[in-house]
Amino acid sequence: GQQVMQIPQYQHVQEGEDFTTYCNSSTTLSNIQWYKQRPGGHPVFLIQLVKSGEVKKQKRLTFQFGEAKKNSSLHITATQTTDVGTYFCAGVPGSARQLTFGSGTQLTVLP
Amino acid sequence: DGGITQSPKYLFRKEGQNVTLSCEQNLNHDAMYWYRQDPGQGLRLIYYSQIVNDFQKGDIAEGYSVSREKKESFPLTVTSAQKNPTAFYLCASNRGNQPQHFGDGTRLSIL
């Protein structure tokens, strides 16, 4: 089936370092959503991007939607231990009718 | 998440047994979803329902069944036909194209 690919699968960073996760689809996405899941918790919605080339910021988090609406990224500046968790992108690719989640990037922040 | 209640939090299944996971929401959302999460594989859609008395298969519906007799309730039955049921099950709901709200999840294990 149609997939939304996400890399890397795991990322370990030292506290204070930056972090980026990338999301790619082979088909155009109508929009892209990002969720964060803390260890042992459930996914929590962070943001939605709709427009081609859109960039949104939430404090130290920067979200981008590609010009072709096929890729997206989440960048965290100066990571903190509170950033630990798995970050998922999700979109509706091509002719799919429902949201498809990426496999997630598990972020570990070492103090 | 406030408004979506999943129960139980932990569930154990014996071989050949059917078990039912509960999901209730008081957000007045029309659509409800069931996802399965395995380590490193993100969220996979089992079933979804966009309106009462109607539901659709997701990507991995085999071995599962659902019902949607009331707007606020969307129970998932894991049947004995599901040979590898051990996973974290998440229920979600939303309205239209709005982001999904998730419950706290149910962890199912095999005895």
mmCIF file with all atom_site columns, N, CA and C in Angstrom, chain A residues 36-44 84-86 88, chain B residues 1 6 9-10 37 43 88-91 102-107:
data_model
loop_
_atom_site.group_PDB
_atom_site.id
_atom_site.type_symbol
_atom_site.label_atom_id
_atom_site.label_alt_id
_atom_site.label_comp_id
_atom_site.label_asym_id
_atom_site.label_entity_id
_atom_site.label_seq_id
_atom_site.pdbx_PDB_ins_code
_atom_site.Cartn_x
_atom_site.Cartn_y
_atom_site.Cartn_z
_atom_site.occupancy
_atom_site.B_iso_or_equiv
_atom_site.pdbx_formal_charge
_atom_site.auth_seq_id
_atom_site.auth_comp_id
_atom_site.auth_asym_id
_atom_site.auth_atom_id
_atom_site.pdbx_PDB_model_num
ATOM 1  N N  . LYS A 1 36  ? 3.698   13.636 18.683 1.00 0.00 ? 36  LYS A N  1
ATOM 2  C CA . LYS A 1 36  ? 4.766   13.205 19.588 1.00 0.00 ? 36  LYS A CA 1
ATOM 3  C C  . LYS A 1 36  ? 4.181   12.188 20.563 1.00 0.00 ? 36  LYS A C  1
ATOM 4  N N  . GLN A 1 37  ? 4.925   11.098 20.753 1.00 0.00 ? 37  GLN A N  1
ATOM 5  C CA . GLN A 1 37  ? 4.502   10.072 21.709 1.00 0.00 ? 37  GLN A CA 1
ATOM 6  C C  . GLN A 1 37  ? 5.604   9.915  22.758 1.00 0.00 ? 37  GLN A C  1
ATOM 7  N N  . ARG A 1 38  ? 5.308   10.279 23.984 1.00 0.00 ? 38  ARG A N  1
ATOM 8  C CA . ARG A 1 38  ? 6.271   10.083 25.073 1.00 0.00 ? 38  ARG A CA 1
ATOM 9  C C  . ARG A 1 38  ? 6.340   8.603  25.417 1.00 0.00 ? 38  ARG A C  1
ATOM 10 N N  . PRO A 1 39  ? 7.454   8.136  25.977 1.00 0.00 ? 39  PRO A N  1
ATOM 11 C CA . PRO A 1 39  ? 7.566   6.715  26.355 1.00 0.00 ? 39  PRO A CA 1
ATOM 12 C C  . PRO A 1 39  ? 6.415   6.283  27.244 1.00 0.00 ? 39  PRO A C  1
ATOM 13 N N  . GLY A 1 40  ? 5.734   5.196  26.843 1.00 0.00 ? 40  GLY A N  1
ATOM 14 C CA . GLY A 1 40  ? 4.597   4.694  27.609 1.00 0.00 ? 40  GLY A CA 1
ATOM 15 C C  . GLY A 1 40  ? 3.312   5.457  27.397 1.00 0.00 ? 40  GLY A C  1
ATOM 16 N N  . GLY A 1 41  ? 3.334   6.474  26.559 1.00 0.00 ? 41  GLY A N  1
ATOM 17 C CA . GLY A 1 41  ? 2.146   7.302  26.351 1.00 0.00 ? 41  GLY A CA 1
ATOM 18 C C  . GLY A 1 41  ? 1.491   7.089  25.009 1.00 0.00 ? 41  GLY A C  1
ATOM 19 N N  . HIS A 1 42  ? 0.636   8.023  24.650 1.00 0.00 ? 42  HIS A N  1
ATOM 20 C CA . HIS A 1 42  ? -0.063  7.941  23.383 1.00 0.00 ? 42  HIS A CA 1
ATOM 21 C C  . HIS A 1 42  ? 0.325   9.139  22.512 1.00 0.00 ? 42  HIS A C  1
ATOM 22 N N  . PRO A 1 43  ? 0.140   9.041  21.199 1.00 0.00 ? 43  PRO A N  1
ATOM 23 C CA . PRO A 1 43  ? 0.495   10.169 20.324 1.00 0.00 ? 43  PRO A CA 1
ATOM 24 C C  . PRO A 1 43  ? -0.324  11.406 20.648 1.00 0.00 ? 43  PRO A C  1
ATOM 25 N N  . VAL A 1 44  ? 0.367   12.537 20.643 1.00 0.00 ? 44  VAL A N  1
ATOM 26 C CA . VAL A 1 44  ? -0.283  13.826 20.881 1.00 0.00 ? 44  VAL A CA 1
ATOM 27 C C  . VAL A 1 44  ? 0.006   14.725 19.690 1.00 0.00 ? 44  VAL A C  1
ATOM 28 N N  . VAL A 1 84  ? 12.453  13.992 24.734 1.00 0.00 ? 84  VAL A N  1
ATOM 29 C CA . VAL A 1 84  ? 12.505  12.539 24.535 1.00 0.00 ? 84  VAL A CA 1
ATOM 30 C C  . VAL A 1 84  ? 11.138  11.993 24.124 1.00 0.00 ? 84  VAL A C  1
ATOM 31 N N  . GLY A 1 85  ? 11.151  11.093 23.139 1.00 0.00 ? 85  GLY A N  1
ATOM 32 C CA . GLY A 1 85  ? 9.910   10.474 22.685 1.00 0.00 ? 85  GLY A CA 1
ATOM 33 C C  . GLY A 1 85  ? 10.034  10.047 21.242 1.00 0.00 ? 85  GLY A C  1
ATOM 34 N N  . THR A 1 86  ? 8.940   9.587  20.689 1.00 0.00 ? 86  THR A N  1
ATOM 35 C CA . THR A 1 86  ? 8.908   9.205  19.282 1.00 0.00 ? 86  THR A CA 1
ATOM 36 C C  . THR A 1 86  ? 8.069   10.220 18.518 1.00 0.00 ? 86  THR A C  1
ATOM 37 N N  . PHE A 1 88  ? 6.158   11.226 15.085 1.00 0.00 ? 88  PHE A N  1
ATOM 38 C CA . PHE A 1 88  ? 5.517   10.647 13.913 1.00 0.00 ? 88  PHE A CA 1
ATOM 39 C C  . PHE A 1 88  ? 5.017   11.737 12.975 1.00 0.00 ? 88  PHE A C  1
ATOM 40 N N  . ASP B 2 1   ? -5.778  10.899 26.494 1.00 0.00 ? 1   ASP B N  1
ATOM 41 C CA . ASP B 2 1   ? -6.230  12.223 26.077 1.00 0.00 ? 1   ASP B CA 1
ATOM 42 C C  . ASP B 2 1   ? -7.593  12.504 26.668 1.00 0.00 ? 1   ASP B C  1
ATOM 43 N N  . GLN B 2 6   ? -10.003 4.529  26.995 1.00 0.00 ? 6   GLN B N  1
ATOM 44 C CA . GLN B 2 6   ? -9.806  3.147  26.584 1.00 0.00 ? 6   GLN B CA 1
ATOM 45 C C  . GLN B 2 6   ? -9.685  2.276  27.832 1.00 0.00 ? 6   GLN B C  1
ATOM 46 N N  . LYS B 2 9   ? -6.454  -1.003 30.615 1.00 0.00 ? 9   LYS B N  1
ATOM 47 C CA . LYS B 2 9   ? -5.121  -0.518 30.255 1.00 0.00 ? 9   LYS B CA 1
ATOM 48 C C  . LYS B 2 9   ? -4.217  -1.696 29.877 1.00 0.00 ? 9   LYS B C  1
ATOM 49 N N  . TYR B 2 10  ? -4.387  -2.813 30.584 1.00 0.00 ? 10  TYR B N  1
ATOM 50 C CA . TYR B 2 10  ? -3.646  -4.040 30.285 1.00 0.00 ? 10  TYR B CA 1
ATOM 51 C C  . TYR B 2 10  ? -4.645  -5.184 30.141 1.00 0.00 ? 10  TYR B C  1
ATOM 52 N N  . GLN B 2 37  ? 0.034   -0.754 17.365 1.00 0.00 ? 37  GLN B N  1
ATOM 53 C CA . GLN B 2 37  ? 1.407   -0.276 17.376 1.00 0.00 ? 37  GLN B CA 1
ATOM 54 C C  . GLN B 2 37  ? 2.325   -1.376 17.863 1.00 0.00 ? 37  GLN B C  1
ATOM 55 N N  . LEU B 2 43  ? 2.178   3.304  13.647 1.00 0.00 ? 43  LEU B N  1
ATOM 56 C CA . LEU B 2 43  ? 0.778   2.974  13.865 1.00 0.00 ? 43  LEU B CA 1
ATOM 57 C C  . LEU B 2 43  ? 0.184   2.398  12.584 1.00 0.00 ? 43  LEU B C  1
ATOM 58 N N  . PHE B 2 88  ? 0.312   -2.927 21.301 1.00 0.00 ? 88  PHE B N  1
ATOM 59 C CA . PHE B 2 88  ? -0.300  -1.773 21.959 1.00 0.00 ? 88  PHE B CA 1
ATOM 60 C C  . PHE B 2 88  ? -1.400  -1.266 21.032 1.00 0.00 ? 88  PHE B C  1
ATOM 61 N N  . TYR B 2 89  ? -2.646  -1.223 21.532 1.00 0.00 ? 89  TYR B N  1
ATOM 62 C CA . TYR B 2 89  ? -3.780  -0.838 20.703 1.00 0.00 ? 89  TYR B CA 1
ATOM 63 C C  . TYR B 2 89  ? -4.247  0.565  21.081 1.00 0.00 ? 89  TYR B C  1
ATOM 64 N N  . LEU B 2 90  ? -4.342  1.409  20.078 1.00 0.00 ? 90  LEU B N  1
ATOM 65 C CA . LEU B 2 90  ? -4.731  2.799  20.290 1.00 0.00 ? 90  LEU B CA 1
ATOM 66 C C  . LEU B 2 90  ? -6.020  3.122  19.565 1.00 0.00 ? 90  LEU B C  1
ATOM 67 N N  . CYS B 2 91  ? -6.909  3.789  20.262 1.00 0.00 ? 91  CYS B N  1
ATOM 68 C CA . CYS B 2 91  ? -8.158  4.264  19.684 1.00 0.00 ? 91  CYS B CA 1
ATOM 69 C C  . CYS B 2 91  ? -8.045  5.776  19.493 1.00 0.00 ? 91  CYS B C  1
ATOM 70 N N  . PHE B 2 102 ? -6.125  10.822 20.655 1.00 0.00 ? 102 PHE B N  1
ATOM 71 C CA . PHE B 2 102 ? -5.902  9.436  21.001 1.00 0.00 ? 102 PHE B CA 1
ATOM 72 C C  . PHE B 2 102 ? -6.263  9.148  22.459 1.00 0.00 ? 102 PHE B C  1
ATOM 73 N N  . GLY B 2 103 ? -6.683  7.899  22.707 1.00 0.00 ? 103 GLY B N  1
ATOM 74 C CA . GLY B 2 103 ? -6.829  7.416  24.066 1.00 0.00 ? 103 GLY B CA 1
ATOM 75 C C  . GLY B 2 103 ? -5.480  6.973  24.604 1.00 0.00 ? 103 GLY B C  1
ATOM 76 N N  . ASP B 2 104 ? -5.478  6.505  25.849 1.00 0.00 ? 104 ASP B N  1
ATOM 77 C CA . ASP B 2 104 ? -4.227  6.106  26.500 1.00 0.00 ? 104 ASP B CA 1
ATOM 78 C C  . ASP B 2 104 ? -3.734  4.735  26.066 1.00 0.00 ? 104 ASP B C  1
ATOM 79 N N  . GLY B 2 105 ? -4.571  3.978  25.333 1.00 0.00 ? 105 GLY B N  1
ATOM 80 C CA . GLY B 2 105 ? -4.131  2.706  24.802 1.00 0.00 ? 105 GLY B CA 1
ATOM 81 C C  . GLY B 2 105 ? -4.396  1.526  25.708 1.00 0.00 ? 105 GLY B C  1
ATOM 82 N N  . THR B 2 106 ? -4.404  0.341  25.086 1.00 0.00 ? 106 THR B N  1
ATOM 83 C CA . THR B 2 106 ? -4.519  -0.935 25.798 1.00 0.00 ? 106 THR B CA 1
ATOM 84 C C  . THR B 2 106 ? -3.364  -1.820 25.356 1.00 0.00 ? 106 THR B C  1
ATOM 85 N N  . ARG B 2 107 ? -2.653  -2.363 26.339 1.00 0.00 ? 107 ARG B N  1
ATOM 86 C CA . ARG B 2 107 ? -1.557  -3.307 26.022 1.00 0.00 ? 107 ARG B CA 1
ATOM 87 C C  . ARG B 2 107 ? -2.096  -4.716 26.159 1.00 0.00 ? 107 ARG B C  1
#
